[in-house]
Amino acid sequence: MNRLQAKYPGESEYLQAVREVLESIEDVYNMHPEFEQAKIVERMVEPDRIFSFRVTWVDDKGEVQTNTGYRIQFNSAIGPYKGGLRFHRAVTPSMLKFLGFEQTFKNALTTLPMGGAKGGSDFDPKGKSNGEIMRFCQAFMQELWQCIGPDQDVPAGDVGVGGREIGYLYGQYKKLARQYNTGVLTGKGGTWGGSILRPEATGFGALYFTQHLLHHAGKDIAGKKVALSGFGNVAWGASIKATQLGAKVVAISGPDGVCHIPEGITREMIDYMLVMRASNRDRVEDMATRFPDKAQFIAGKKSWSIPVDIALPCAFQNELSEEDAKELVANGCWCCCEVSNMGCQPGAIHYFQNNGVLFAPGKAVNAGGVATSGLEMTQNASHISWTAEEVDSKLHQIMQSIHEQCVKFGTQPDGSVDYVKGANIAGFMKVAQAMLEQGII
Ligand code: 2IT
């Protein structure tokens, strides 16, 4: 860790993600001298390779814009590189390295053969027109196409990249590569190789995981109050499934503040989240404007200020601080499942764990998204499409298996489960074993 800090000073998200994993695996690692001999940790924390490229495009005013694009191929021990693309103004190599590192362990937990990768750009979708989004995606793919392939590296969506962007990216990929295998990207449209339920999968999977966690602790989700953050794809899927399971989603949020929904979100409001996302306005206040008798907008506040039983961060890394954790617990919150990648700051996780709050980390909770991407790859490779029931039942099985792996590796002497340790050790052991068997490369 000291060596890494000296080598990459200022890469705070990356160092934070690595530190969490290394702290979790320390005891197990020390029991395996063969890992140390093969320098597994030193090799695992370093991406296999990083592509960085200029992306130049023309905006609606005719002005030339330049952004930076990246693809980080992190680890291929258990399969071809796999992971999303993030378009957000704050994207840096440190952010994508943390996401690629996390993705490697998350993908290992899914039970499917996928390595870890992440990519994206500092392009800011906020306020952009549809035409600008398309031209940016085309310019981005002009460089990316040479790095990817259905058996090499398969990108998908992440923050700022949804079905629309995947469509534009795939269109340009075909044109440049003259390859027509739709399996080169996941999260595609339903008429051209996309898996049914992929849009819902991250949120659905997170709620299946939460159900298993609650069941293991002798509790039930029905009737509970839930606060979500964000209003994007993940919060949308989580809202649908939480509501279906009988919980009440009483808060969603955006960069502008929180919407308090005392009686719980309705299907009409959930559908409206898609309109808000497509508008590129990035404002949750629009929900309260559209449904003034159901939602109350509170400017500048987070979802964590609303009293709930269960907190589900669904937006961005480090979105829940130690102060937020204290406020949640003071207001009666007793469970937090991280749906965003590294959504909780380390201080928040420690506060939850030291105060009896059931806590599970993003790489376990949100793995249903990439798992369903893996199922999309399988359907593409075998030229078939499964029904919603088939995909949903496979997703459910995968989330159950991830929960079991966490329990297996994370159960403490007092019988409680440390889900952070469980997820990290389970993911690490699988990747480490594969690296060991494949020699020093
Ligand atoms: O963080 C993630 O797991 C994703 N953004 C989904 C990646 C994928 O390849 O579906």
Short mmCIF file of C-alpha atoms and ligand atoms in Angstrom, two decimals:
data_model
loop_
_atom_site.label_atom_id
_atom_site.label_comp_id
_atom_site.label_asym_id
_atom_site.label_seq_id
_atom_site.Cartn_x
_atom_site.Cartn_y
_atom_site.Cartn_z
CA MET A 1 0.00 0.00 0.00
CA ASN A 2 2.86 2.38 0.87
CA ARG A 3 4.60 1.63 -2.41
CA LEU A 4 1.37 2.20 -4.33
CA GLN A 5 0.73 5.51 -2.57
CA ALA A 6 4.20 6.74 -3.45
CA LYS A 7 3.79 5.62 -7.05
CA TYR A 8 0.29 7.04 -7.62
CA PRO A 9 -0.04 10.01 -5.27
CA GLY A 10 -3.38 11.76 -5.62
CA GLU A 11 -5.18 8.76 -7.16
CA SER A 12 -7.43 8.75 -4.13
CA GLU A 13 -10.35 6.62 -5.39
CA TYR A 14 -8.00 3.96 -6.73
CA LEU A 15 -5.97 3.84 -3.50
CA GLN A 16 -9.21 3.70 -1.44
CA ALA A 17 -10.52 0.71 -3.43
CA VAL A 18 -7.22 -1.17 -3.22
CA ARG A 19 -6.84 -0.49 0.52
CA GLU A 20 -10.30 -1.91 1.26
CA VAL A 21 -9.53 -5.15 -0.58
CA LEU A 22 -6.03 -5.57 0.88
CA GLU A 23 -7.30 -5.01 4.44
CA SER A 24 -10.01 -7.63 3.88
CA ILE A 25 -7.73 -10.31 2.45
CA GLU A 26 -4.68 -9.82 4.70
CA ASP A 27 -5.27 -12.88 6.91
CA VAL A 28 -6.16 -15.23 4.04
CA TYR A 29 -3.23 -14.00 1.95
CA ASN A 30 -0.79 -14.69 4.74
CA MET A 31 -2.00 -18.27 4.93
CA HIS A 32 -0.98 -18.87 1.28
CA PRO A 33 2.80 -18.50 0.77
CA GLU A 34 2.33 -19.45 -2.90
CA PHE A 35 0.41 -16.18 -3.48
CA GLU A 36 3.28 -14.19 -1.98
CA GLN A 37 5.85 -16.13 -4.02
CA ALA A 38 4.01 -15.35 -7.28
CA LYS A 39 3.56 -11.70 -6.18
CA ILE A 40 -0.18 -12.00 -6.79
CA VAL A 41 -1.11 -8.74 -5.01
CA GLU A 42 1.58 -6.68 -6.75
CA ARG A 43 0.34 -7.96 -10.12
CA MET A 44 -3.36 -7.73 -9.32
CA VAL A 45 -3.39 -4.06 -8.30
CA GLU A 46 -1.81 -2.95 -11.60
CA PRO A 47 -4.05 -2.79 -14.71
CA ASP A 48 -2.95 -5.05 -17.58
CA ARG A 49 -3.03 -2.01 -19.88
CA ILE A 50 -4.52 1.48 -20.21
CA PHE A 51 -5.62 3.04 -23.49
CA SER A 52 -5.98 6.81 -23.46
CA PHE A 53 -7.09 8.79 -26.50
CA ARG A 54 -8.24 12.19 -27.73
CA VAL A 55 -11.93 12.48 -28.68
CA THR A 56 -12.74 15.45 -30.87
CA TRP A 57 -16.30 16.27 -31.97
CA VAL A 58 -18.37 19.26 -33.12
CA ASP A 59 -21.17 20.66 -30.91
CA ASP A 60 -24.53 22.09 -32.06
CA LYS A 61 -23.08 25.60 -32.32
CA GLY A 62 -20.42 24.35 -34.73
CA GLU A 63 -17.67 24.65 -32.13
CA VAL A 64 -14.95 22.03 -31.94
CA GLN A 65 -14.81 20.18 -28.59
CA THR A 66 -12.06 17.90 -27.31
CA ASN A 67 -12.38 15.34 -24.51
CA THR A 68 -10.21 12.47 -23.29
CA GLY A 69 -11.31 8.86 -23.67
CA TYR A 70 -9.98 5.83 -21.77
CA ARG A 71 -10.26 2.06 -21.68
CA ILE A 72 -8.59 0.29 -18.79
CA GLN A 73 -8.19 -3.46 -19.28
CA PHE A 74 -7.58 -4.46 -15.70
CA ASN A 75 -7.44 -8.22 -15.34
CA SER A 76 -8.14 -11.14 -17.69
CA ALA A 77 -7.44 -14.08 -15.37
CA ILE A 78 -10.94 -15.51 -15.53
CA GLY A 79 -12.14 -14.31 -18.94
CA PRO A 80 -12.20 -11.53 -21.53
CA TYR A 81 -12.20 -7.97 -20.22
CA LYS A 82 -15.69 -6.83 -19.22
CA GLY A 83 -17.04 -3.64 -17.70
CA GLY A 84 -18.88 -0.41 -18.37
CA LEU A 85 -18.14 2.99 -19.85
CA ARG A 86 -18.69 6.11 -17.73
CA PHE A 87 -19.33 9.52 -19.31
CA HIS A 88 -19.06 12.15 -16.57
CA ARG A 89 -17.22 15.44 -16.27
CA ALA A 90 -15.21 14.16 -13.25
CA VAL A 91 -13.80 11.04 -15.00
CA THR A 92 -10.05 10.61 -14.40
CA PRO A 93 -7.65 7.66 -14.72
CA SER A 94 -7.88 7.24 -10.91
CA MET A 95 -11.67 6.89 -11.07
CA LEU A 96 -11.54 4.34 -13.89
CA LYS A 97 -8.72 2.40 -12.20
CA PHE A 98 -10.80 2.07 -9.03
CA LEU A 99 -13.79 0.96 -11.09
CA GLY A 100 -11.75 -1.54 -13.13
CA PHE A 101 -10.17 -2.96 -9.98
CA GLU A 102 -13.60 -3.39 -8.32
CA GLN A 103 -15.01 -4.84 -11.52
CA THR A 104 -12.42 -7.63 -11.50
CA PHE A 105 -13.63 -8.97 -8.13
CA LYS A 106 -17.29 -8.27 -8.84
CA ASN A 107 -17.15 -10.21 -12.09
CA ALA A 108 -15.45 -13.09 -10.26
CA LEU A 109 -18.38 -13.17 -7.81
CA THR A 110 -20.96 -13.52 -10.61
CA THR A 111 -19.77 -17.10 -11.28
CA LEU A 112 -19.48 -16.19 -15.01
CA PRO A 113 -16.15 -16.15 -16.93
CA MET A 114 -15.44 -12.42 -17.23
CA GLY A 115 -12.29 -10.42 -16.52
CA GLY A 116 -12.38 -6.81 -15.33
CA ALA A 117 -12.28 -3.53 -17.27
CA LYS A 118 -13.68 0.00 -17.24
CA GLY A 119 -13.60 2.96 -19.56
CA GLY A 120 -15.16 6.28 -20.32
CA SER A 121 -14.56 9.95 -20.81
CA ASP A 122 -14.65 13.33 -19.09
CA PHE A 123 -17.46 14.24 -21.53
CA ASP A 124 -20.36 15.84 -19.59
CA PRO A 125 -23.76 14.69 -20.92
CA LYS A 126 -25.55 17.40 -18.91
CA GLY A 127 -27.36 19.80 -21.23
CA LYS A 128 -26.23 17.97 -24.40
CA SER A 129 -28.64 17.42 -27.29
CA ASN A 130 -29.32 14.02 -28.80
CA GLY A 131 -27.22 14.97 -31.84
CA GLU A 132 -24.28 15.97 -29.65
CA ILE A 133 -24.49 12.70 -27.73
CA MET A 134 -24.46 10.78 -31.02
CA ARG A 135 -21.48 12.67 -32.47
CA PHE A 136 -19.55 12.25 -29.24
CA CYS A 137 -20.24 8.49 -29.13
CA GLN A 138 -19.13 8.16 -32.76
CA ALA A 139 -15.91 10.09 -32.13
CA PHE A 140 -15.24 8.00 -29.00
CA MET A 141 -15.69 4.73 -30.92
CA GLN A 142 -13.37 5.97 -33.68
CA GLU A 143 -10.52 5.17 -31.26
CA LEU A 144 -12.09 2.49 -29.05
CA TRP A 145 -13.00 0.00 -31.76
CA GLN A 146 -9.47 -1.29 -32.12
CA CYS A 147 -9.27 -2.20 -28.42
CA ILE A 148 -12.46 -4.27 -28.12
CA GLY A 149 -14.06 -7.47 -29.44
CA PRO A 150 -16.57 -10.11 -28.33
CA ASP A 151 -13.77 -12.38 -27.08
CA GLN A 152 -11.34 -9.62 -26.06
CA ASP A 153 -13.11 -6.81 -24.27
CA VAL A 154 -16.85 -6.13 -24.02
CA PRO A 155 -17.89 -2.64 -22.82
CA ALA A 156 -21.37 -1.72 -21.55
CA GLY A 157 -23.04 1.23 -19.84
CA ASP A 158 -22.32 2.96 -16.55
CA VAL A 159 -23.04 6.49 -15.30
CA GLY A 160 -23.97 8.65 -18.33
CA VAL A 161 -24.08 5.68 -20.73
CA GLY A 162 -27.43 3.91 -21.28
CA GLY A 163 -29.25 2.20 -24.12
CA ARG A 164 -29.18 5.25 -26.39
CA GLU A 165 -25.39 5.67 -26.08
CA ILE A 166 -24.77 1.92 -26.55
CA GLY A 167 -26.80 2.14 -29.79
CA TYR A 168 -24.67 4.96 -31.20
CA LEU A 169 -21.47 3.25 -30.07
CA TYR A 170 -22.45 -0.04 -31.71
CA GLY A 171 -23.50 1.66 -34.96
CA GLN A 172 -20.09 3.27 -35.28
CA TYR A 173 -18.25 0.09 -34.23
CA LYS A 174 -19.89 -1.86 -37.08
CA LYS A 175 -19.00 0.81 -39.60
CA LEU A 176 -15.34 0.93 -38.63
CA ALA A 177 -14.60 -2.71 -37.77
CA ARG A 178 -16.87 -4.35 -40.37
CA GLN A 179 -17.66 -6.92 -37.69
CA TYR A 180 -21.30 -7.71 -37.10
CA ASN A 181 -21.15 -9.73 -33.91
CA THR A 182 -23.44 -7.88 -31.51
CA GLY A 183 -21.62 -9.49 -28.55
CA VAL A 184 -18.97 -6.75 -28.66
CA LEU A 185 -21.12 -4.54 -26.41
CA THR A 186 -23.84 -5.30 -23.86
CA GLY A 187 -26.86 -3.26 -22.83
CA LYS A 188 -28.06 -3.23 -26.44
CA GLY A 189 -31.61 -2.61 -27.69
CA GLY A 190 -34.06 -5.51 -27.54
CA THR A 191 -34.39 -5.85 -31.33
CA TRP A 192 -30.64 -6.22 -31.99
CA GLY A 193 -29.18 -8.58 -29.43
CA GLY A 194 -29.89 -6.86 -26.13
CA SER A 195 -30.97 -9.10 -23.28
CA ILE A 196 -34.43 -8.64 -21.89
CA LEU A 197 -34.17 -7.30 -18.31
CA ARG A 198 -30.62 -5.90 -18.72
CA PRO A 199 -31.89 -2.34 -18.04
CA GLU A 200 -33.58 -3.48 -14.82
CA ALA A 201 -30.87 -5.97 -13.80
CA THR A 202 -28.63 -3.87 -11.54
CA GLY A 203 -31.57 -2.65 -9.46
CA PHE A 204 -33.40 -6.00 -9.47
CA GLY A 205 -30.23 -7.88 -8.51
CA ALA A 206 -29.54 -5.41 -5.70
CA LEU A 207 -32.99 -6.00 -4.23
CA TYR A 208 -32.63 -9.80 -4.55
CA PHE A 209 -29.35 -9.52 -2.67
CA THR A 210 -30.95 -7.29 -0.03
CA GLN A 211 -33.76 -9.84 0.37
CA HIS A 212 -31.25 -12.66 0.99
CA LEU A 213 -29.29 -10.51 3.44
CA LEU A 214 -32.44 -9.61 5.38
CA HIS A 215 -33.64 -13.21 5.35
CA HIS A 216 -30.28 -14.37 6.73
CA ALA A 217 -30.71 -11.82 9.55
CA GLY A 218 -34.28 -12.99 10.22
CA LYS A 219 -35.91 -9.89 8.75
CA ASP A 220 -38.25 -9.04 5.87
CA ILE A 221 -38.36 -6.14 3.41
CA ALA A 222 -42.15 -5.84 3.17
CA GLY A 223 -43.46 -2.63 4.72
CA LYS A 224 -40.00 -1.12 5.21
CA LYS A 225 -39.11 2.46 4.25
CA VAL A 226 -36.28 2.78 1.74
CA ALA A 227 -34.18 5.80 0.69
CA LEU A 228 -32.48 5.63 -2.69
CA SER A 229 -30.08 8.13 -4.18
CA GLY A 230 -29.99 9.23 -7.80
CA PHE A 231 -32.77 8.82 -10.35
CA GLY A 232 -30.85 7.06 -13.14
CA ASN A 233 -30.99 3.52 -14.47
CA VAL A 234 -29.94 1.86 -11.22
CA ALA A 235 -32.32 3.84 -8.97
CA TRP A 236 -35.10 3.14 -11.50
CA GLY A 237 -34.66 -0.66 -11.42
CA ALA A 238 -34.25 -0.64 -7.64
CA SER A 239 -37.47 1.40 -7.23
CA ILE A 240 -39.47 -1.05 -9.36
CA LYS A 241 -38.30 -4.14 -7.45
CA ALA A 242 -38.39 -2.56 -3.97
CA THR A 243 -42.00 -1.48 -4.59
CA GLN A 244 -42.92 -4.93 -5.99
CA LEU A 245 -41.53 -6.52 -2.82
CA GLY A 246 -43.78 -4.35 -0.66
CA ALA A 247 -41.25 -1.73 0.48
CA LYS A 248 -41.93 2.01 0.30
CA VAL A 249 -39.37 4.11 -1.61
CA VAL A 250 -39.63 7.48 0.17
CA ALA A 251 -36.59 9.32 -1.25
CA ILE A 252 -34.77 9.76 -4.55
CA SER A 253 -32.16 12.43 -5.21
CA GLY A 254 -30.05 14.35 -7.68
CA PRO A 255 -27.16 16.80 -7.66
CA ASP A 256 -29.72 19.55 -6.87
CA GLY A 257 -31.28 17.93 -3.76
CA VAL A 258 -33.69 15.25 -2.58
CA CYS A 259 -37.34 14.45 -3.33
CA HIS A 260 -39.19 13.25 -0.25
CA ILE A 261 -42.10 10.98 -1.19
CA PRO A 262 -43.85 10.22 2.15
CA GLU A 263 -46.41 7.74 0.74
CA GLY A 264 -43.86 5.90 -1.40
CA ILE A 265 -43.01 6.18 -5.08
CA THR A 266 -45.72 5.13 -7.59
CA ARG A 267 -45.31 3.34 -10.94
CA GLU A 268 -46.11 6.57 -12.77
CA MET A 269 -43.32 8.36 -10.92
CA ILE A 270 -40.90 5.49 -11.60
CA ASP A 271 -41.70 5.75 -15.33
CA TYR A 272 -41.08 9.50 -15.15
CA MET A 273 -37.51 8.83 -13.97
CA LEU A 274 -36.79 7.65 -17.54
CA VAL A 275 -38.07 10.96 -18.95
CA MET A 276 -35.88 12.86 -16.49
CA ARG A 277 -32.82 10.82 -17.49
CA ALA A 278 -33.47 11.30 -21.23
CA SER A 279 -33.81 15.08 -20.79
CA ASN A 280 -30.13 15.37 -19.70
CA ARG A 281 -31.17 18.09 -17.24
CA ASP A 282 -29.76 16.16 -14.26
CA ARG A 283 -32.34 17.65 -11.85
CA VAL A 284 -34.47 15.66 -9.41
CA GLU A 285 -36.62 18.73 -8.73
CA ASP A 286 -38.41 17.89 -11.99
CA MET A 287 -40.14 15.00 -10.15
CA ALA A 288 -41.67 17.36 -7.58
CA THR A 289 -42.70 19.77 -10.34
CA ARG A 290 -44.45 16.95 -12.20
CA PHE A 291 -46.02 15.33 -9.06
CA PRO A 292 -46.47 18.26 -6.63
CA ASP A 293 -48.97 16.46 -4.37
CA LYS A 294 -46.74 13.36 -3.95
CA ALA A 295 -43.15 14.60 -3.83
CA GLN A 296 -41.57 17.41 -1.89
CA PHE A 297 -38.25 18.81 -3.16
CA ILE A 298 -35.65 19.84 -0.60
CA ALA A 299 -32.78 21.74 -2.22
CA GLY A 300 -29.20 20.89 -1.27
CA LYS A 301 -30.12 17.86 0.89
CA LYS A 302 -29.25 14.19 0.35
CA SER A 303 -31.52 11.16 0.62
CA TRP A 304 -29.72 10.27 3.85
CA SER A 305 -31.53 13.09 5.69
CA ILE A 306 -34.89 11.26 5.33
CA PRO A 307 -35.79 8.79 8.16
CA VAL A 308 -35.82 5.22 6.75
CA ASP A 309 -35.15 1.57 7.63
CA ILE A 310 -32.97 0.83 4.63
CA ALA A 311 -30.53 3.06 2.70
CA LEU A 312 -29.62 2.14 -0.88
CA PRO A 313 -26.97 4.42 -2.42
CA CYS A 314 -27.54 4.12 -6.21
CA ALA A 315 -25.60 7.06 -7.67
CA PHE A 316 -21.85 7.65 -7.36
CA GLN A 317 -18.76 6.70 -5.38
CA ASN A 318 -18.31 8.22 -1.92
CA GLU A 319 -21.84 9.64 -1.98
CA LEU A 320 -22.52 8.58 1.63
CA SER A 321 -20.16 10.09 4.23
CA GLU A 322 -19.60 9.23 7.90
CA GLU A 323 -21.78 12.23 8.81
CA ASP A 324 -24.54 10.86 6.58
CA ALA A 325 -24.20 7.43 8.23
CA LYS A 326 -24.57 9.03 11.67
CA GLU A 327 -27.69 10.91 10.58
CA LEU A 328 -29.21 7.75 9.07
CA VAL A 329 -28.56 5.70 12.22
CA ALA A 330 -29.83 8.49 14.49
CA ASN A 331 -33.06 8.42 12.45
CA GLY A 332 -33.45 4.64 12.87
CA CYS A 333 -31.78 3.17 9.77
CA TRP A 334 -30.57 -0.42 10.36
CA CYS A 335 -29.51 -1.64 6.89
CA CYS A 336 -27.43 -0.19 4.06
CA CYS A 337 -26.81 -2.07 0.83
CA GLU A 338 -24.41 -0.21 -1.42
CA VAL A 339 -25.72 -0.33 -4.98
CA SER A 340 -23.38 2.26 -6.46
CA ASN A 341 -19.72 1.28 -6.83
CA MET A 342 -17.94 2.26 -3.57
CA GLY A 343 -20.93 4.46 -2.67
CA CYS A 344 -19.95 4.70 1.01
CA GLN A 345 -16.85 6.42 2.34
CA PRO A 346 -14.65 4.21 4.58
CA GLY A 347 -15.74 6.17 7.68
CA ALA A 348 -19.40 5.48 6.86
CA ILE A 349 -18.77 1.74 6.46
CA HIS A 350 -16.94 1.58 9.81
CA TYR A 351 -19.70 3.57 11.49
CA PHE A 352 -22.36 1.21 10.13
CA GLN A 353 -20.40 -1.88 11.10
CA ASN A 354 -19.66 -0.58 14.61
CA ASN A 355 -23.29 0.35 15.20
CA GLY A 356 -24.96 -2.93 14.27
CA VAL A 357 -26.18 -1.78 10.84
CA LEU A 358 -26.36 -4.58 8.27
CA PHE A 359 -23.99 -3.44 5.52
CA ALA A 360 -23.06 -4.98 2.15
CA PRO A 361 -20.62 -3.57 -0.43
CA GLY A 362 -21.33 -2.60 -4.03
CA LYS A 363 -19.24 -5.31 -5.64
CA ALA A 364 -21.64 -7.90 -4.21
CA VAL A 365 -24.91 -5.92 -4.22
CA ASN A 366 -24.71 -4.45 -7.73
CA ALA A 367 -23.19 -7.44 -9.53
CA GLY A 368 -26.55 -8.32 -11.10
CA GLY A 369 -25.93 -5.68 -13.78
CA VAL A 370 -22.73 -7.14 -15.14
CA ALA A 371 -24.03 -10.67 -14.52
CA THR A 372 -26.93 -9.97 -16.88
CA SER A 373 -24.42 -8.52 -19.33
CA GLY A 374 -22.71 -11.92 -19.11
CA LEU A 375 -26.06 -13.56 -19.85
CA GLU A 376 -26.44 -11.21 -22.84
CA MET A 377 -23.03 -12.37 -24.14
CA THR A 378 -24.12 -16.00 -23.80
CA GLN A 379 -27.34 -15.34 -25.74
CA ASN A 380 -25.41 -13.45 -28.47
CA ALA A 381 -22.78 -16.19 -28.77
CA SER A 382 -25.46 -18.86 -29.18
CA HIS A 383 -27.73 -16.71 -31.41
CA ILE A 384 -30.77 -17.04 -29.20
CA SER A 385 -32.76 -14.89 -26.81
CA TRP A 386 -34.17 -16.03 -23.51
CA THR A 387 -37.52 -15.00 -22.05
CA ALA A 388 -37.85 -12.56 -19.15
CA GLU A 389 -38.62 -15.51 -16.86
CA GLU A 390 -35.42 -17.32 -17.88
CA VAL A 391 -33.21 -14.25 -17.41
CA ASP A 392 -34.86 -13.30 -14.13
CA SER A 393 -34.45 -16.78 -12.70
CA LYS A 394 -30.76 -16.92 -13.71
CA LEU A 395 -30.21 -13.45 -12.21
CA HIS A 396 -31.90 -14.57 -9.02
CA GLN A 397 -29.72 -17.69 -8.81
CA ILE A 398 -26.57 -15.62 -9.35
CA MET A 399 -27.49 -13.12 -6.60
CA GLN A 400 -28.23 -16.00 -4.25
CA SER A 401 -24.86 -17.55 -5.03
CA ILE A 402 -23.09 -14.21 -4.40
CA HIS A 403 -24.84 -13.96 -1.05
CA GLU A 404 -23.77 -17.51 -0.20
CA GLN A 405 -20.15 -16.72 -1.11
CA CYS A 406 -20.25 -13.67 1.20
CA VAL A 407 -21.62 -15.80 4.03
CA LYS A 408 -19.02 -18.53 3.41
CA PHE A 409 -16.03 -16.18 3.50
CA GLY A 410 -17.43 -13.46 5.77
CA THR A 411 -19.03 -15.24 8.73
CA GLN A 412 -17.39 -14.07 11.96
CA PRO A 413 -16.83 -16.06 15.18
CA ASP A 414 -19.95 -14.45 16.73
CA GLY A 415 -22.08 -15.68 13.79
CA SER A 416 -22.57 -12.26 12.18
CA VAL A 417 -21.54 -11.77 8.53
CA ASP A 418 -18.91 -9.22 7.48
CA TYR A 419 -20.10 -8.77 3.88
CA VAL A 420 -17.13 -6.55 2.99
CA LYS A 421 -14.66 -9.25 3.96
CA GLY A 422 -16.83 -12.00 2.49
CA ALA A 423 -17.14 -10.37 -0.93
CA ASN A 424 -13.50 -9.32 -1.11
CA ILE A 425 -12.10 -12.68 -0.03
CA ALA A 426 -14.42 -14.69 -2.30
CA GLY A 427 -13.58 -12.54 -5.35
CA PHE A 428 -9.88 -12.43 -4.55
CA MET A 429 -9.50 -16.19 -4.07
CA LYS A 430 -11.01 -16.93 -7.47
CA VAL A 431 -8.86 -14.42 -9.37
CA ALA A 432 -5.72 -15.30 -7.42
CA GLN A 433 -6.14 -19.02 -8.06
CA ALA A 434 -6.58 -18.42 -11.80
CA MET A 435 -3.51 -16.17 -11.93
CA LEU A 436 -1.45 -18.75 -10.08
CA GLU A 437 -2.45 -21.52 -12.48
CA GLN A 438 -1.62 -19.39 -15.55
CA GLY A 439 2.00 -18.73 -14.56
CA ILE A 440 4.05 -15.56 -14.32
CA ILE A 441 2.73 -13.34 -17.12
O1 2IT B 1 -20.38 -1.23 -12.63
C1 2IT B 1 -20.84 -2.14 -13.36
O2 2IT B 1 -20.82 -3.33 -13.03
C2 2IT B 1 -21.44 -1.75 -14.63
N1 2IT B 1 -21.45 -0.56 -14.94
C3 2IT B 1 -21.98 -2.78 -15.59
C4 2IT B 1 -20.88 -3.33 -16.44
C5 2IT B 1 -21.32 -4.28 -17.50
O3 2IT B 1 -20.42 -4.74 -18.23
O4 2IT B 1 -22.51 -4.59 -17.65
#
